[in-house]
Amino acid sequence: MGNVYGYMRVSTKEQNEDRQVRALHEAQVPEKNIYMDKQSGKDFNRPRYQQLLNKLKSDDLLYIKSIDRLGRNYEEILEQWRILTKDKKIDIVVLDMPLLDTRRGKDLLGTFLSDIVLQVLSFVAENERKNIKERQKEGIEAAKLRGVQFGRPQKPLPENFMQISNRWLLGEIRGSEAAKMCGMPVSSFYRKAARSRKGK
């Protein structure tokens, strides 16, 4: 029997990893052997996962809370599973899915069943990622239709802006001079002057 490791992942810094921590502690994974990334599961270019991959050796045991914590890309989950179990020759236990425990069912039927379960769960994980992105997109579009502004709020134009931009348009002053008189960067002055002309 080799070393026991645990892997956790949350998509954002705001997400809470307590459930995963508790599950790995209950599985008696040593604290020093728990690796965590705060990153999207769309691929496996994650620093802590890559460190773990380099650390793992034959006969080690890896615990994860659920398959979507490993990743959310169908093909890449299957590829990483193959690397871990076939190339690295480690065992994996997915705590939320007892059928995904490579320590048991090493015969042909057991391998076949775990392969089917893995493929189904990997598909579900990727499909959920796509659904999340679609819901986000729909939410943003709906908010825009309601008039919600995204990004930094626009600063109000200086009181002298129209007068100065008109002088600039008439060629009385240069753009850099006009921007300075309005107290804004040159690029902002040009952009807002163009926008005010369109609005006329």
Short mmCIF file of C-alpha atoms in Angstrom, two decimals:
data_model
loop_
_atom_site.label_atom_id
_atom_site.label_comp_id
_atom_site.label_asym_id
_atom_site.label_seq_id
_atom_site.Cartn_x
_atom_site.Cartn_y
_atom_site.Cartn_z
CA MET A 1 0.00 0.00 0.00
CA GLY A 2 1.37 3.41 -0.99
CA ASN A 3 0.52 6.89 0.25
CA VAL A 4 -3.00 8.29 0.57
CA TYR A 5 -3.82 11.59 -1.18
CA GLY A 6 -6.86 13.78 -1.64
CA TYR A 7 -7.75 16.27 -4.35
CA MET A 8 -10.25 19.14 -4.09
CA ARG A 9 -11.35 21.82 -6.51
CA VAL A 10 -13.61 24.85 -6.33
CA SER A 11 -14.33 26.98 -9.39
CA THR A 12 -13.91 30.39 -7.73
CA LYS A 13 -12.24 31.88 -4.67
CA GLU A 14 -15.70 32.66 -3.27
CA GLN A 15 -16.86 29.02 -3.30
CA ASN A 16 -16.69 27.06 -0.07
CA GLU A 17 -14.65 23.87 0.05
CA ASP A 18 -15.82 22.74 3.52
CA ARG A 19 -17.83 19.74 2.24
CA GLN A 20 -14.83 18.42 0.36
CA VAL A 21 -12.48 19.01 3.31
CA ARG A 22 -14.84 17.17 5.66
CA ALA A 23 -15.21 14.22 3.27
CA LEU A 24 -11.44 13.84 2.84
CA HIS A 25 -10.85 14.09 6.60
CA GLU A 26 -13.47 11.39 7.17
CA ALA A 27 -11.58 9.24 4.65
CA GLN A 28 -8.50 9.84 6.86
CA VAL A 29 -6.44 11.58 4.18
CA PRO A 30 -3.41 13.22 5.87
CA GLU A 31 -3.68 17.03 5.81
CA LYS A 32 -0.27 17.39 4.14
CA ASN A 33 -1.45 15.16 1.28
CA ILE A 34 -4.53 17.19 0.37
CA TYR A 35 -4.15 19.26 -2.81
CA MET A 36 -6.63 21.97 -3.78
CA ASP A 37 -7.12 24.23 -6.79
CA LYS A 38 -9.41 27.26 -6.95
CA GLN A 39 -9.93 27.12 -10.67
CA SER A 40 -12.40 26.12 -13.38
CA GLY A 41 -12.70 22.43 -14.21
CA LYS A 42 -12.70 23.00 -17.96
CA ASP A 43 -9.17 21.58 -18.29
CA PHE A 44 -6.36 20.10 -16.18
CA ASN A 45 -3.87 22.97 -16.43
CA ARG A 46 -4.13 23.54 -12.69
CA PRO A 47 -0.97 24.06 -10.59
CA ARG A 48 -1.89 21.93 -7.57
CA TYR A 49 -3.32 19.10 -9.70
CA GLN A 50 -0.10 19.02 -11.74
CA GLN A 51 1.96 18.92 -8.51
CA LEU A 52 -0.16 16.02 -7.27
CA LEU A 53 0.24 14.20 -10.58
CA ASN A 54 4.03 14.46 -10.29
CA LYS A 55 3.89 13.19 -6.70
CA LEU A 56 1.73 10.12 -7.30
CA LYS A 57 3.46 6.73 -7.50
CA SER A 58 2.37 3.16 -8.13
CA ASP A 59 -0.01 1.77 -5.43
CA ASP A 60 -0.88 5.23 -4.05
CA LEU A 61 -4.55 5.93 -3.31
CA LEU A 62 -6.36 9.11 -4.38
CA TYR A 63 -9.66 10.27 -2.87
CA ILE A 64 -11.94 12.85 -4.51
CA LYS A 65 -15.38 13.92 -3.28
CA SER A 66 -17.13 13.71 -6.67
CA ILE A 67 -16.13 13.30 -10.31
CA ASP A 68 -16.92 16.95 -11.17
CA ARG A 69 -14.28 18.04 -8.61
CA LEU A 70 -11.74 16.21 -10.76
CA GLY A 71 -12.91 18.09 -13.85
CA ARG A 72 -15.80 19.06 -16.12
CA ASN A 73 -14.46 18.18 -19.55
CA TYR A 74 -15.73 14.76 -20.65
CA GLU A 75 -12.79 13.66 -22.79
CA GLU A 76 -10.16 15.07 -20.44
CA ILE A 77 -11.67 13.36 -17.37
CA LEU A 78 -11.51 10.01 -19.16
CA GLU A 79 -7.93 10.71 -20.28
CA GLN A 80 -6.81 11.73 -16.77
CA TRP A 81 -8.50 8.65 -15.29
CA ARG A 82 -6.54 6.50 -17.75
CA ILE A 83 -3.27 8.28 -16.86
CA LEU A 84 -3.91 7.85 -13.13
CA THR A 85 -5.02 4.21 -13.17
CA LYS A 86 -3.06 2.78 -16.11
CA ASP A 87 0.13 4.89 -16.38
CA LYS A 88 0.55 5.90 -12.73
CA LYS A 89 -1.01 2.62 -11.52
CA ILE A 90 -2.78 4.24 -8.58
CA ASP A 91 -6.23 3.54 -7.15
CA ILE A 92 -8.98 6.18 -7.12
CA VAL A 93 -11.99 6.42 -4.82
CA VAL A 94 -14.84 8.80 -5.71
CA LEU A 95 -16.56 9.26 -2.35
CA ASP A 96 -19.97 10.27 -3.76
CA MET A 97 -20.07 7.24 -6.06
CA PRO A 98 -19.06 3.92 -4.42
CA LEU A 99 -19.04 2.17 -7.81
CA LEU A 100 -16.04 4.35 -8.73
CA ASP A 101 -13.59 2.66 -6.38
CA THR A 102 -10.81 1.02 -8.36
CA ARG A 103 -9.66 -1.03 -5.34
CA ARG A 104 -12.52 -3.43 -5.84
CA GLY A 105 -13.97 -5.04 -8.90
CA LYS A 106 -10.62 -5.51 -10.64
CA ASP A 107 -12.08 -8.37 -12.68
CA LEU A 108 -13.48 -7.81 -16.16
CA LEU A 109 -17.07 -7.19 -15.00
CA GLY A 110 -16.00 -4.75 -12.27
CA THR A 111 -13.80 -2.80 -14.68
CA PHE A 112 -16.58 -2.75 -17.27
CA LEU A 113 -19.13 -1.41 -14.76
CA SER A 114 -16.81 1.29 -13.39
CA ASP A 115 -15.93 2.35 -16.96
CA ILE A 116 -19.62 2.79 -17.80
CA VAL A 117 -20.30 4.75 -14.59
CA LEU A 118 -17.23 6.94 -15.21
CA GLN A 119 -18.34 7.74 -18.75
CA VAL A 120 -21.88 8.63 -17.65
CA LEU A 121 -20.68 10.84 -14.77
CA SER A 122 -18.04 12.55 -16.94
CA PHE A 123 -20.70 13.34 -19.52
CA VAL A 124 -23.00 14.73 -16.79
CA ALA A 125 -20.14 16.88 -15.39
CA GLU A 126 -19.39 18.44 -18.78
CA ASN A 127 -23.06 18.89 -19.59
CA GLU A 128 -23.56 20.73 -16.30
CA ARG A 129 -20.61 23.04 -17.13
CA LYS A 130 -22.25 23.88 -20.48
CA ASN A 131 -25.61 24.45 -18.76
CA ILE A 132 -24.00 26.80 -16.21
CA LYS A 133 -22.40 28.85 -19.01
CA GLU A 134 -25.70 28.97 -20.91
CA ARG A 135 -27.60 30.08 -17.79
CA GLN A 136 -24.99 32.79 -17.15
CA LYS A 137 -25.30 34.02 -20.74
CA GLU A 138 -29.12 34.06 -20.56
CA GLY A 139 -28.99 35.87 -17.21
CA ILE A 140 -26.68 38.57 -18.59
CA GLU A 141 -28.87 39.06 -21.69
CA ALA A 142 -32.02 39.31 -19.55
CA ALA A 143 -30.32 41.83 -17.24
CA LYS A 144 -29.21 43.94 -20.22
CA LEU A 145 -32.80 43.98 -21.52
CA ARG A 146 -33.88 45.28 -18.09
CA GLY A 147 -31.32 48.08 -18.46
CA VAL A 148 -28.73 46.70 -16.05
CA GLN A 149 -25.31 48.19 -16.84
CA PHE A 150 -22.25 45.93 -16.65
CA GLY A 151 -18.70 47.08 -16.03
CA ARG A 152 -17.61 50.21 -14.23
CA PRO A 153 -20.23 52.97 -13.95
CA GLN A 154 -19.75 55.81 -16.42
CA LYS A 155 -18.37 59.02 -14.92
CA PRO A 156 -20.49 62.09 -15.66
CA LEU A 157 -19.09 64.41 -18.31
CA PRO A 158 -17.45 67.62 -17.06
CA GLU A 159 -19.70 70.67 -17.28
CA ASN A 160 -17.43 72.28 -19.90
CA PHE A 161 -17.23 69.14 -22.07
CA MET A 162 -19.69 70.16 -24.83
CA GLN A 163 -18.17 73.62 -25.17
CA ILE A 164 -14.60 72.28 -25.36
CA SER A 165 -15.46 69.38 -27.69
CA ASN A 166 -17.16 71.86 -30.04
CA ARG A 167 -14.02 74.03 -30.04
CA TRP A 168 -11.98 70.91 -30.85
CA LEU A 169 -14.39 69.95 -33.67
CA LEU A 170 -14.03 73.45 -35.13
CA GLY A 171 -10.23 73.05 -35.06
CA GLU A 172 -9.68 75.81 -32.53
CA ILE A 173 -7.78 73.54 -30.14
CA ARG A 174 -5.93 70.24 -30.37
CA GLY A 175 -7.35 67.01 -28.92
CA SER A 176 -4.65 66.73 -26.25
CA GLU A 177 -5.36 70.30 -25.13
CA ALA A 178 -9.12 69.67 -25.06
CA ALA A 179 -8.64 66.49 -23.02
CA LYS A 180 -6.46 68.36 -20.53
CA MET A 181 -9.05 71.13 -20.17
CA CYS A 182 -11.71 68.48 -19.47
CA GLY A 183 -9.45 66.65 -17.01
CA MET A 184 -9.58 63.31 -18.80
CA PRO A 185 -7.24 61.03 -20.80
CA VAL A 186 -6.98 61.84 -24.50
CA SER A 187 -8.44 58.46 -25.55
CA SER A 188 -11.47 59.00 -23.27
CA PHE A 189 -11.98 62.51 -24.67
CA TYR A 190 -11.98 61.25 -28.28
CA ARG A 191 -14.34 58.36 -27.43
CA LYS A 192 -16.83 60.55 -25.56
CA ALA A 193 -16.66 63.30 -28.18
CA ALA A 194 -17.46 60.77 -30.92
CA ARG A 195 -20.33 59.37 -28.82
CA SER A 196 -21.79 62.83 -28.17
CA ARG A 197 -21.68 63.60 -31.92
CA LYS A 198 -23.59 60.40 -32.66
CA GLY A 199 -26.16 61.34 -30.06
CA LYS A 200 -26.89 64.67 -31.72
#
